Amino acid sequence: MALSAFTEHSDVKAVLQQLRARFEDRNNPQPNFDKLVVSDTLDANGHQYVHLVQEGGGVLGVALVGYTYVLEQAGIRFMRLAGTSAGAINTAMMAVIGKKEDPKSEKVLDYLCNKNLFDFVDGHPFAKRVISKVITQKNYFKNVKKLITNTLLALAGLIMLNIICIGLKNSPVFSLIGKFSFVFTGMLVVSVLVGLLYFNMLLKRFKDRGFGVNPGKDFQDWVRDIMQKNGVETVSDFVAKASAPPPGLHLRNGKNDGTSLKDLGPDVTLITSDIVTQNKIEFPKMWELFTTDEKTLHPAQFVRASMSIPIFFESSVIQDIPRNEPQIQEKWMKHLLTEPADIPSAVRFVDGGILSNFPINIFYNPKIEIPRLPTFGIDLDDVDPKDKEKDKANTGSMGLGSFMGRMFNTIRYYYDKDFLLKNSLFKKGIGRIEVYEFNWLDFAISDEKKVALFVKGAQAAGQFLQGFDWDAYKADRKDAFEKLNKVKPILQTLTVA
């Protein structure tokens, strides 16, 4: 698809026009967003910098690009980046594309538009066919259940007919019917047995491949190719690209004296979950937990590990960890407080969203009284408002599927929600994109739906910028800092006691 189908869409252009009408200085001979103030950290070109965290959500990640596109068009750039799953894809791309001060979203969009996302479904042909049907057909599993039920009923009916025909075998009519009935019964039994054997083979394959339908090789190769095109071949390249500061970085109405910008360097964090040690892993920060030679890892593996959607993708595995090496033991103790005897020889990663789908907590610095830049977050809201109201009204009649799903979501969202409950200020920087009309696993998504997702993201970004108040954000942070310092001595006294 042409980029213009997204960026020149009437709704996207309307968002930018509304922002310009509010934030442009009409007396400036070079119109831009002069009156939009979202940060006190700027570069030599006047771009304003924020930290950015992007939530996971499968193909809904296209909406994330629409959101960041509008932010970039408004002159906003990103200092520290973090993301999980689909958010990790966009985060990694934004970290490697161009320079820190360059806009990235159009390039990210270009990579997404020139890729058939269904290529990521690279498993067994039967699995690909089932996934395609699940995506495109409503009530697919109900239809499968109905087919199985009808097959068993047909088999039971044929067996009963065979018994009757045996009892009435002296009747020429029932004798003839019995012959056909026995043939059909045999054919049906053979079909069921073949189906069961085939299903058993698929289950064994499923187990052998780490309980995942798709190997994820096509996805990892795609990410690796993008990184290589942008000069990233190693972990060191990835870290260097992500941590390169923009030129002329300074504070608004302040001096760049080396202290005012302390601890404000850029970086990137991709979240994944290790189910062997049951830990949240942050890449590239923790890569030295698993090897002493970075050449044995490629940063594309970090994205693949974060995107390891359970069942859909095979878990990502790192084998032969040199657990007896002193430097490995040192890193495990440093990052995870793990004793040498407890270091595994292999780890198995699944989707980072299992533990932290919205890793906004990594940007929290309790030592800062007045923030120099805010933390922006992009939340993908995929729950239909009608379902929310229905669940509130009918909690007593919740089905098993809904019960299990909500129990799982309670566990996986708790870590991030707990942080936001304790640090409600961060909610002021979070924009929400309503994407409940889309299927997050629709890797066969149409071009029209891609555009619609992009537009949703752009509109959400426009709405967020219209309502964001940087001065209020700073004032609230200062107030929270002062309250924390008042409580600290009391907590320290209680701890000592």
Short mmCIF file of C-alpha atoms in Angstrom, two decimals:
data_model
loop_
_atom_site.label_atom_id
_atom_site.label_comp_id
_atom_site.label_asym_id
_atom_site.label_seq_id
_atom_site.Cartn_x
_atom_site.Cartn_y
_atom_site.Cartn_z
CA MET A 1 0.00 0.00 0.00
CA ALA A 2 1.07 3.58 -0.60
CA LEU A 3 1.89 5.58 2.54
CA SER A 4 -0.43 8.30 1.30
CA ALA A 5 -3.41 5.99 1.93
CA PHE A 6 -2.59 6.45 5.62
CA THR A 7 -0.95 9.87 6.00
CA GLU A 8 -3.21 11.63 3.48
CA HIS A 9 -6.40 10.11 4.82
CA SER A 10 -8.97 12.85 5.37
CA ASP A 11 -9.46 11.96 9.05
CA VAL A 12 -5.72 12.05 9.74
CA LYS A 13 -5.35 15.39 7.98
CA ALA A 14 -8.30 16.70 9.99
CA VAL A 15 -6.54 15.75 13.24
CA LEU A 16 -3.42 17.68 12.24
CA GLN A 17 -5.46 20.67 11.07
CA GLN A 18 -7.24 20.83 14.43
CA LEU A 19 -3.92 20.72 16.27
CA ARG A 20 -2.45 23.44 14.06
CA ALA A 21 -5.49 25.63 14.59
CA ARG A 22 -4.91 25.45 18.34
CA PHE A 23 -1.12 25.37 18.66
CA GLU A 24 0.31 27.26 15.68
CA ASP A 25 1.61 30.81 16.00
CA ARG A 26 0.04 32.57 13.03
CA ASN A 27 2.62 35.37 13.26
CA ASN A 28 5.46 32.96 12.62
CA PRO A 29 6.59 33.03 8.96
CA GLN A 30 7.36 29.30 9.24
CA PRO A 31 4.22 27.80 10.76
CA ASN A 32 4.73 25.01 13.27
CA PHE A 33 3.39 23.93 16.64
CA ASP A 34 4.97 26.82 18.58
CA LYS A 35 2.29 26.95 21.25
CA LEU A 36 2.30 23.22 21.99
CA VAL A 37 4.37 22.64 25.14
CA VAL A 38 4.67 19.05 26.36
CA SER A 39 8.25 18.95 27.68
CA ASP A 40 11.16 21.06 28.91
CA THR A 41 13.73 18.91 27.10
CA LEU A 42 14.54 20.03 23.54
CA ASP A 43 17.17 19.42 20.87
CA ALA A 44 18.95 21.86 18.57
CA ASN A 45 16.01 21.86 16.15
CA GLY A 46 13.42 22.62 18.82
CA HIS A 47 11.92 19.11 18.97
CA GLN A 48 10.38 18.33 22.36
CA TYR A 49 11.32 15.01 23.96
CA VAL A 50 9.23 12.56 25.97
CA HIS A 51 9.66 9.00 27.18
CA LEU A 52 7.36 6.56 25.39
CA VAL A 53 5.90 3.19 26.35
CA GLN A 54 3.80 1.16 23.90
CA GLU A 55 1.39 -1.60 24.89
CA GLY A 56 1.21 -5.01 23.26
CA GLY A 57 -1.74 -6.09 21.14
CA GLY A 58 -0.85 -8.18 18.07
CA VAL A 59 -1.81 -6.56 14.76
CA LEU A 60 -3.40 -3.70 16.69
CA GLY A 61 0.14 -2.31 16.70
CA VAL A 62 -0.74 -0.48 13.48
CA ALA A 63 -2.78 1.89 15.67
CA LEU A 64 0.36 2.61 17.71
CA VAL A 65 2.04 3.88 14.55
CA GLY A 66 -0.88 6.22 13.84
CA TYR A 67 -0.50 7.63 17.34
CA THR A 68 3.26 8.22 17.12
CA TYR A 69 2.86 9.67 13.61
CA VAL A 70 0.73 12.52 14.95
CA LEU A 71 3.10 13.08 17.89
CA GLU A 72 6.02 13.37 15.49
CA GLN A 73 4.13 15.68 13.17
CA ALA A 74 3.60 17.92 16.20
CA GLY A 75 7.36 18.12 16.74
CA ILE A 76 7.61 15.50 19.50
CA ARG A 77 10.50 13.03 19.66
CA PHE A 78 11.24 10.14 22.00
CA MET A 79 14.04 9.81 24.54
CA ARG A 80 13.63 6.48 26.32
CA LEU A 81 11.54 3.79 24.62
CA ALA A 82 9.85 0.69 26.03
CA GLY A 83 7.35 -1.82 24.71
CA THR A 84 5.92 -5.30 24.96
CA SER A 85 4.84 -7.71 22.21
CA ALA A 86 3.45 -5.60 19.33
CA GLY A 87 4.63 -2.57 21.28
CA ALA A 88 8.12 -4.11 21.25
CA ILE A 89 8.04 -4.28 17.44
CA ASN A 90 7.32 -0.56 17.09
CA THR A 91 9.72 0.26 19.91
CA ALA A 92 12.60 -1.68 18.33
CA MET A 93 11.99 -0.14 14.92
CA MET A 94 11.87 3.37 16.35
CA ALA A 95 15.13 2.66 18.14
CA VAL A 96 17.05 1.55 15.03
CA ILE A 97 15.61 3.74 12.27
CA GLY A 98 17.59 6.89 11.49
CA LYS A 99 18.79 9.26 14.19
CA LYS A 100 17.11 10.12 17.47
CA GLU A 101 15.91 13.47 16.11
CA ASP A 102 14.45 11.97 12.92
CA PRO A 103 10.74 11.10 12.54
CA LYS A 104 10.30 7.33 12.48
CA SER A 105 6.61 6.51 12.12
CA GLU A 106 6.35 6.75 8.33
CA LYS A 107 9.27 4.36 7.94
CA VAL A 108 7.76 1.94 10.46
CA LEU A 109 4.48 2.16 8.57
CA ASP A 110 6.28 1.47 5.31
CA TYR A 111 7.77 -1.74 6.72
CA LEU A 112 4.37 -2.87 8.00
CA CYS A 113 2.55 -2.04 4.76
CA ASN A 114 5.01 -3.91 2.60
CA LYS A 115 4.71 -7.06 4.64
CA ASN A 116 1.96 -9.65 4.37
CA LEU A 117 1.36 -10.16 8.09
CA PHE A 118 -0.13 -13.61 7.47
CA ASP A 119 3.41 -14.73 6.57
CA PHE A 120 4.01 -14.74 10.32
CA VAL A 121 1.64 -17.72 10.46
CA ASP A 122 4.43 -20.08 9.40
CA GLY A 123 3.36 -23.31 11.10
CA HIS A 124 1.90 -26.59 9.85
CA PRO A 125 -0.48 -26.20 6.85
CA PHE A 126 -3.35 -27.56 8.94
CA ALA A 127 -2.67 -24.95 11.63
CA LYS A 128 -2.49 -22.19 9.03
CA ARG A 129 -5.84 -23.30 7.61
CA VAL A 130 -7.47 -23.37 11.05
CA ILE A 131 -6.07 -19.95 11.99
CA SER A 132 -7.32 -18.54 8.69
CA LYS A 133 -10.79 -19.93 9.34
CA VAL A 134 -10.84 -18.69 12.94
CA ILE A 135 -9.96 -15.19 11.74
CA THR A 136 -12.37 -15.02 8.81
CA GLN A 137 -15.35 -17.04 10.04
CA LYS A 138 -17.61 -16.10 12.92
CA ASN A 139 -18.42 -18.85 15.46
CA TYR A 140 -15.76 -21.11 13.89
CA PHE A 141 -15.22 -23.16 17.05
CA LYS A 142 -18.97 -23.54 17.53
CA ASN A 143 -19.18 -24.92 14.01
CA VAL A 144 -16.30 -27.33 14.71
CA LYS A 145 -18.02 -28.47 17.88
CA LYS A 146 -21.23 -28.97 15.93
CA LEU A 147 -19.39 -31.03 13.29
CA ILE A 148 -17.85 -33.29 15.95
CA THR A 149 -21.21 -33.71 17.69
CA ASN A 150 -22.96 -34.56 14.41
CA THR A 151 -20.23 -37.07 13.51
CA LEU A 152 -20.58 -38.87 16.83
CA LEU A 153 -24.38 -38.87 16.53
CA ALA A 154 -24.13 -40.27 13.00
CA LEU A 155 -21.75 -42.99 14.19
CA ALA A 156 -24.11 -43.89 17.07
CA GLY A 157 -27.06 -43.97 14.65
CA LEU A 158 -25.23 -46.25 12.21
CA ILE A 159 -24.28 -48.63 15.02
CA MET A 160 -27.89 -48.82 16.16
CA LEU A 161 -28.99 -49.44 12.56
CA ASN A 162 -26.41 -52.21 12.23
CA ILE A 163 -27.75 -53.90 15.37
CA ILE A 164 -31.32 -53.72 14.01
CA CYS A 165 -30.24 -55.07 10.63
CA ILE A 166 -28.44 -57.98 12.29
CA GLY A 167 -31.60 -58.82 14.21
CA LEU A 168 -33.67 -58.65 11.01
CA LYS A 169 -31.08 -60.17 8.67
CA ASN A 170 -33.65 -62.62 7.26
CA SER A 171 -35.54 -59.70 5.75
CA PRO A 172 -34.27 -58.94 2.22
CA VAL A 173 -34.81 -55.18 2.71
CA PHE A 174 -32.96 -54.97 6.05
CA SER A 175 -30.27 -57.30 4.71
CA LEU A 176 -29.59 -54.81 1.87
CA ILE A 177 -29.75 -51.83 4.21
CA GLY A 178 -27.38 -53.61 6.59
CA LYS A 179 -24.75 -54.07 3.88
CA PHE A 180 -24.74 -50.33 3.07
CA SER A 181 -24.88 -49.47 6.77
CA PHE A 182 -21.83 -51.62 7.57
CA VAL A 183 -19.89 -50.00 4.71
CA PHE A 184 -20.76 -46.46 5.83
CA THR A 185 -19.99 -47.35 9.45
CA GLY A 186 -16.58 -48.71 8.46
CA MET A 187 -15.80 -45.63 6.41
CA LEU A 188 -16.85 -43.32 9.23
CA VAL A 189 -14.88 -45.27 11.85
CA VAL A 190 -11.77 -45.21 9.67
CA SER A 191 -12.22 -41.47 9.11
CA VAL A 192 -12.57 -40.83 12.85
CA LEU A 193 -9.50 -42.98 13.64
CA VAL A 194 -7.41 -41.21 10.99
CA GLY A 195 -8.59 -37.88 12.36
CA LEU A 196 -7.66 -38.91 15.91
CA LEU A 197 -4.23 -40.15 14.82
CA TYR A 198 -3.63 -36.93 12.89
CA PHE A 199 -4.76 -34.85 15.86
CA ASN A 200 -2.49 -36.86 18.16
CA MET A 201 0.43 -36.18 15.78
CA LEU A 202 -0.35 -32.46 15.86
CA LEU A 203 -0.49 -32.52 19.67
CA LYS A 204 2.91 -34.21 19.82
CA ARG A 205 4.30 -31.66 17.37
CA PHE A 206 2.68 -28.91 19.46
CA LYS A 207 4.36 -30.22 22.63
CA ASP A 208 7.75 -30.77 20.97
CA ARG A 209 7.73 -27.20 19.66
CA GLY A 210 7.17 -25.57 23.02
CA PHE A 211 3.35 -25.50 22.90
CA GLY A 212 3.24 -23.08 20.00
CA VAL A 213 1.54 -23.41 16.61
CA ASN A 214 3.95 -21.23 14.61
CA PRO A 215 7.77 -21.32 14.77
CA GLY A 216 7.99 -17.54 14.43
CA LYS A 217 11.00 -17.81 12.11
CA ASP A 218 9.44 -15.62 9.43
CA PHE A 219 8.73 -12.93 12.02
CA GLN A 220 12.25 -13.00 13.45
CA ASP A 221 13.84 -12.97 9.99
CA TRP A 222 11.69 -9.97 9.05
CA VAL A 223 12.81 -8.02 12.13
CA ARG A 224 16.43 -9.03 11.56
CA ASP A 225 16.27 -7.82 7.95
CA ILE A 226 14.87 -4.44 9.04
CA MET A 227 17.61 -4.05 11.64
CA GLN A 228 20.32 -4.91 9.15
CA LYS A 229 18.95 -2.39 6.66
CA ASN A 230 19.35 0.21 9.41
CA GLY A 231 22.91 -0.75 10.34
CA VAL A 232 22.17 -2.99 13.32
CA GLU A 233 23.91 -6.37 13.21
CA THR A 234 24.79 -6.98 16.86
CA VAL A 235 23.55 -6.26 20.37
CA SER A 236 26.20 -3.53 20.65
CA ASP A 237 24.88 -1.92 17.46
CA PHE A 238 21.36 -2.00 18.87
CA VAL A 239 22.40 -0.43 22.18
CA ALA A 240 24.55 2.19 20.46
CA LYS A 241 21.77 3.19 18.06
CA ALA A 242 19.16 3.42 20.81
CA SER A 243 21.39 5.37 23.21
CA ALA A 244 22.80 7.96 20.78
CA PRO A 245 21.70 11.37 22.11
CA PRO A 246 20.25 14.00 19.77
CA PRO A 247 22.45 17.04 19.01
CA GLY A 248 22.05 20.18 21.06
CA LEU A 249 20.02 18.59 23.84
CA HIS A 250 19.08 21.25 26.40
CA LEU A 251 16.42 22.32 28.85
CA ARG A 252 13.85 24.98 28.06
CA ASN A 253 15.04 28.32 29.47
CA GLY A 254 18.03 26.54 30.96
CA LYS A 255 21.68 25.85 30.33
CA ASN A 256 23.25 22.62 29.20
CA ASP A 257 25.80 22.54 32.02
CA GLY A 258 26.13 18.78 32.23
CA THR A 259 24.20 18.45 35.49
CA SER A 260 20.76 19.55 34.35
CA LEU A 261 20.70 16.67 31.85
CA LYS A 262 22.18 14.07 34.18
CA ASP A 263 20.63 10.59 33.86
CA LEU A 264 18.59 11.72 30.88
CA GLY A 265 20.25 9.56 28.23
CA PRO A 266 18.11 7.64 25.73
CA ASP A 267 17.74 3.87 25.77
CA VAL A 268 15.37 1.08 24.74
CA THR A 269 13.67 -1.72 26.70
CA LEU A 270 11.79 -4.73 25.35
CA ILE A 271 9.88 -6.86 27.85
CA THR A 272 9.59 -10.65 27.77
CA SER A 273 8.71 -13.37 30.32
CA ASP A 274 10.92 -16.33 31.21
CA ILE A 275 8.70 -19.19 32.37
CA VAL A 276 11.64 -21.33 33.56
CA THR A 277 12.78 -18.91 36.28
CA GLN A 278 9.41 -17.07 36.28
CA ASN A 279 11.01 -13.66 35.83
CA LYS A 280 10.34 -10.54 33.81
CA ILE A 281 13.30 -10.00 31.48
CA GLU A 282 14.32 -6.62 30.07
CA PHE A 283 16.27 -6.66 26.80
CA PRO A 284 18.89 -5.53 25.88
CA LYS A 285 19.70 -4.67 29.49
CA MET A 286 19.81 -8.32 30.63
CA TRP A 287 21.32 -10.06 27.61
CA GLU A 288 24.48 -10.88 29.61
CA LEU A 289 22.43 -13.25 31.76
CA PHE A 290 22.47 -15.79 28.96
CA THR A 291 25.83 -15.63 27.18
CA THR A 292 29.32 -14.21 27.45
CA ASP A 293 29.53 -13.67 23.69
CA GLU A 294 27.05 -11.22 22.17
CA LYS A 295 27.64 -12.77 18.74
CA THR A 296 25.51 -15.72 19.83
CA LEU A 297 22.50 -13.39 20.16
CA HIS A 298 20.88 -11.04 17.69
CA PRO A 299 18.66 -8.14 18.84
CA ALA A 300 15.89 -9.50 16.59
CA GLN A 301 15.68 -12.36 19.10
CA PHE A 302 14.72 -9.84 21.78
CA VAL A 303 11.72 -8.73 19.75
CA ARG A 304 10.84 -12.34 18.95
CA ALA A 305 10.99 -13.23 22.66
CA SER A 306 8.69 -10.34 23.56
CA MET A 307 6.25 -11.29 20.77
CA SER A 308 6.01 -14.98 21.75
CA ILE A 309 2.22 -15.04 22.00
CA PRO A 310 1.35 -18.24 23.93
CA ILE A 311 -0.07 -21.02 21.76
CA PHE A 312 0.13 -18.85 18.62
CA PHE A 313 3.96 -18.73 18.56
CA GLU A 314 6.44 -21.27 19.86
CA SER A 315 8.21 -20.03 22.94
CA SER A 316 11.64 -18.54 22.26
CA VAL A 317 14.44 -20.63 23.78
CA ILE A 318 18.05 -19.92 24.70
CA GLN A 319 20.01 -23.12 25.29
CA ASP A 320 23.40 -23.92 26.85
CA ILE A 321 23.69 -20.97 29.20
CA PRO A 322 27.28 -21.02 30.59
CA ARG A 323 25.98 -21.07 34.14
CA ASN A 324 29.37 -21.84 35.67
CA GLU A 325 31.04 -18.73 34.25
CA PRO A 326 31.76 -16.15 37.02
CA GLN A 327 30.53 -13.23 34.91
CA ILE A 328 27.24 -15.03 34.21
CA GLN A 329 26.77 -15.73 37.91
CA GLU A 330 27.55 -12.10 38.69
CA LYS A 331 24.88 -10.86 36.26
CA TRP A 332 22.21 -13.23 37.61
CA MET A 333 22.90 -12.01 41.13
CA LYS A 334 22.88 -8.37 40.01
CA HIS A 335 19.67 -8.42 37.98
CA LEU A 336 17.61 -11.21 39.55
CA LEU A 337 19.28 -11.96 42.91
CA THR A 338 19.74 -15.56 41.78
CA GLU A 339 22.31 -17.80 43.44
CA PRO A 340 24.71 -19.76 41.14
CA ALA A 341 23.06 -23.08 42.01
CA ASP A 342 19.70 -21.76 40.79
CA ILE A 343 20.85 -20.50 37.39
CA PRO A 344 19.19 -22.61 34.66
CA SER A 345 21.00 -24.13 31.69
CA ALA A 346 18.21 -22.96 29.37
CA VAL A 347 15.39 -20.41 29.44
CA ARG A 348 12.08 -20.28 27.63
CA PHE A 349 10.48 -16.94 26.77
CA VAL A 350 6.81 -16.24 26.19
CA ASP A 351 5.00 -12.99 25.48
CA GLY A 352 6.14 -10.17 27.77
CA GLY A 353 2.49 -9.26 28.27
CA ILE A 354 2.17 -12.25 30.60
CA LEU A 355 3.94 -10.17 33.27
CA SER A 356 4.00 -6.59 32.01
CA ASN A 357 2.05 -5.57 28.93
CA PHE A 358 2.49 -1.86 29.66
CA PRO A 359 5.95 -1.40 31.25
CA ILE A 360 5.58 2.24 32.23
CA ASN A 361 7.19 1.63 35.64
CA ILE A 362 10.71 1.48 34.19
CA PHE A 363 10.61 5.23 33.56
CA TYR A 364 9.94 6.13 37.19
CA ASN A 365 12.75 8.02 38.89
CA PRO A 366 11.87 8.80 42.56
CA LYS A 367 14.88 11.12 42.86
CA ILE A 368 13.44 13.71 40.45
CA GLU A 369 11.35 16.43 42.09
CA ILE A 370 10.27 18.28 38.94
CA PRO A 371 10.35 16.23 35.72
CA ARG A 372 12.30 17.53 32.76
CA LEU A 373 10.11 15.57 30.38
CA PRO A 374 6.93 13.51 30.74
CA THR A 375 6.31 9.82 30.18
CA PHE A 376 3.78 9.19 27.43
CA GLY A 377 2.04 5.85 27.11
CA ILE A 378 -0.19 4.37 24.42
CA ASP A 379 -2.89 2.04 25.69
CA LEU A 380 -4.82 -0.26 23.33
CA ASP A 381 -8.37 -0.66 24.65
CA ASP A 382 -9.82 -3.74 22.95
CA VAL A 383 -12.83 -4.34 25.22
CA ASP A 384 -16.21 -3.42 23.80
CA PRO A 385 -17.96 -0.86 26.07
CA LYS A 386 -21.15 -2.96 25.81
CA ASP A 387 -19.26 -5.97 27.19
CA LYS A 388 -17.93 -3.87 30.07
CA GLU A 389 -21.46 -2.85 31.05
CA LYS A 390 -22.75 -6.38 30.54
CA ASP A 391 -20.07 -7.82 32.82
CA LYS A 392 -20.83 -5.26 35.51
CA ALA A 393 -24.50 -6.18 35.43
CA ASN A 394 -24.14 -9.95 35.06
CA THR A 395 -21.10 -10.96 37.10
CA GLY A 396 -23.07 -13.83 38.57
CA SER A 397 -23.79 -15.44 35.18
CA MET A 398 -20.28 -15.31 33.75
CA GLY A 399 -19.42 -18.23 31.45
CA LEU A 400 -16.38 -20.48 31.90
CA GLY A 401 -14.54 -18.93 28.94
CA SER A 402 -15.15 -15.41 30.20
CA PHE A 403 -14.22 -16.45 33.74
CA MET A 404 -10.89 -18.00 32.66
CA GLY A 405 -10.10 -15.07 30.36
CA ARG A 406 -10.74 -12.46 33.02
CA MET A 407 -8.79 -14.42 35.61
CA PHE A 408 -5.82 -14.53 33.22
CA ASN A 409 -6.12 -10.80 32.46
CA THR A 410 -6.32 -9.97 36.17
CA ILE A 411 -2.98 -11.71 36.69
CA ARG A 412 -1.17 -10.27 33.68
CA TYR A 413 -2.38 -6.68 34.12
CA TYR A 414 -1.90 -6.54 37.87
CA TYR A 415 1.80 -5.60 37.82
CA ASP A 416 1.24 -2.53 35.62
CA LYS A 417 -2.04 -1.53 37.28
CA ASP A 418 -0.46 -1.74 40.70
CA PHE A 419 2.22 0.74 39.64
CA LEU A 420 -0.34 3.16 38.19
CA LEU A 421 -2.45 2.95 41.35
CA LYS A 422 0.57 3.96 43.41
CA ASN A 423 1.76 6.57 40.89
CA SER A 424 -1.45 7.97 39.43
CA LEU A 425 0.42 10.94 37.94
CA PHE A 426 1.58 8.71 35.09
CA LYS A 427 -2.02 8.30 33.98
CA LYS A 428 -1.94 11.91 32.78
CA GLY A 429 0.49 10.92 30.04
CA ILE A 430 -1.45 7.88 28.78
CA GLY A 431 -3.54 8.08 25.65
CA ARG A 432 -6.14 5.39 24.94
CA ILE A 433 -6.97 4.00 21.49
CA GLU A 434 -10.31 2.20 21.27
CA VAL A 435 -9.75 -0.80 19.01
CA TYR A 436 -12.45 -3.20 20.22
CA GLU A 437 -13.83 -3.51 16.68
CA PHE A 438 -10.66 -5.30 15.55
CA ASN A 439 -9.23 -8.77 16.18
CA TRP A 440 -5.74 -8.55 17.68
CA LEU A 441 -4.79 -11.90 16.08
CA ASP A 442 -6.09 -11.02 12.61
CA PHE A 443 -2.80 -11.53 10.77
CA ALA A 444 -4.83 -11.73 7.57
CA ILE A 445 -5.98 -8.16 8.18
CA SER A 446 -7.20 -6.27 5.11
CA ASP A 447 -5.66 -3.05 3.84
CA GLU A 448 -8.85 -1.19 4.75
CA LYS A 449 -8.61 -2.33 8.38
CA LYS A 450 -4.94 -1.33 8.53
CA VAL A 451 -5.89 2.18 7.47
CA ALA A 452 -8.77 2.23 9.96
CA LEU A 453 -6.41 1.23 12.79
CA PHE A 454 -3.91 3.93 11.79
CA VAL A 455 -6.70 6.52 11.77
CA LYS A 456 -7.88 5.37 15.21
CA GLY A 457 -4.37 5.89 16.56
CA ALA A 458 -4.02 9.32 14.94
CA GLN A 459 -7.36 10.49 16.34
CA ALA A 460 -6.48 9.27 19.83
CA ALA A 461 -3.16 11.14 19.70
CA GLY A 462 -4.88 14.34 18.58
CA GLN A 463 -7.40 14.09 21.41
CA PHE A 464 -4.62 13.44 23.93
CA LEU A 465 -2.51 16.43 22.86
CA GLN A 466 -5.57 18.69 23.02
CA GLY A 467 -5.98 17.84 26.70
CA PHE A 468 -2.39 17.41 27.96
CA ASP A 469 -1.21 20.08 30.43
CA TRP A 470 2.56 20.02 30.97
CA ASP A 471 2.53 22.61 33.77
CA ALA A 472 -0.11 20.64 35.68
CA TYR A 473 1.90 17.44 35.13
CA LYS A 474 5.00 19.05 36.68
CA ALA A 475 3.04 20.54 39.58
CA ASP A 476 1.46 17.18 40.41
CA ARG A 477 4.85 15.45 40.26
CA LYS A 478 6.34 18.02 42.64
CA ASP A 479 3.44 17.54 45.03
CA ALA A 480 3.84 13.75 44.90
CA PHE A 481 7.59 14.11 45.50
CA GLU A 482 7.02 16.27 48.59
CA LYS A 483 4.46 13.86 50.01
CA LEU A 484 6.84 10.95 49.48
CA ASN A 485 9.65 12.72 51.31
CA LYS A 486 7.32 13.39 54.25
CA VAL A 487 6.40 9.71 54.45
CA LYS A 488 9.94 8.35 54.02
CA PRO A 489 11.21 9.16 57.55
CA ILE A 490 8.14 7.47 59.05
CA LEU A 491 8.64 4.36 56.92
CA GLN A 492 12.32 4.25 57.83
CA THR A 493 11.45 4.47 61.53
CA LEU A 494 8.96 1.61 61.19
CA THR A 495 11.53 -0.47 59.31
CA VAL A 496 14.15 0.04 62.01
CA ALA A 497 11.61 -0.71 64.73
#
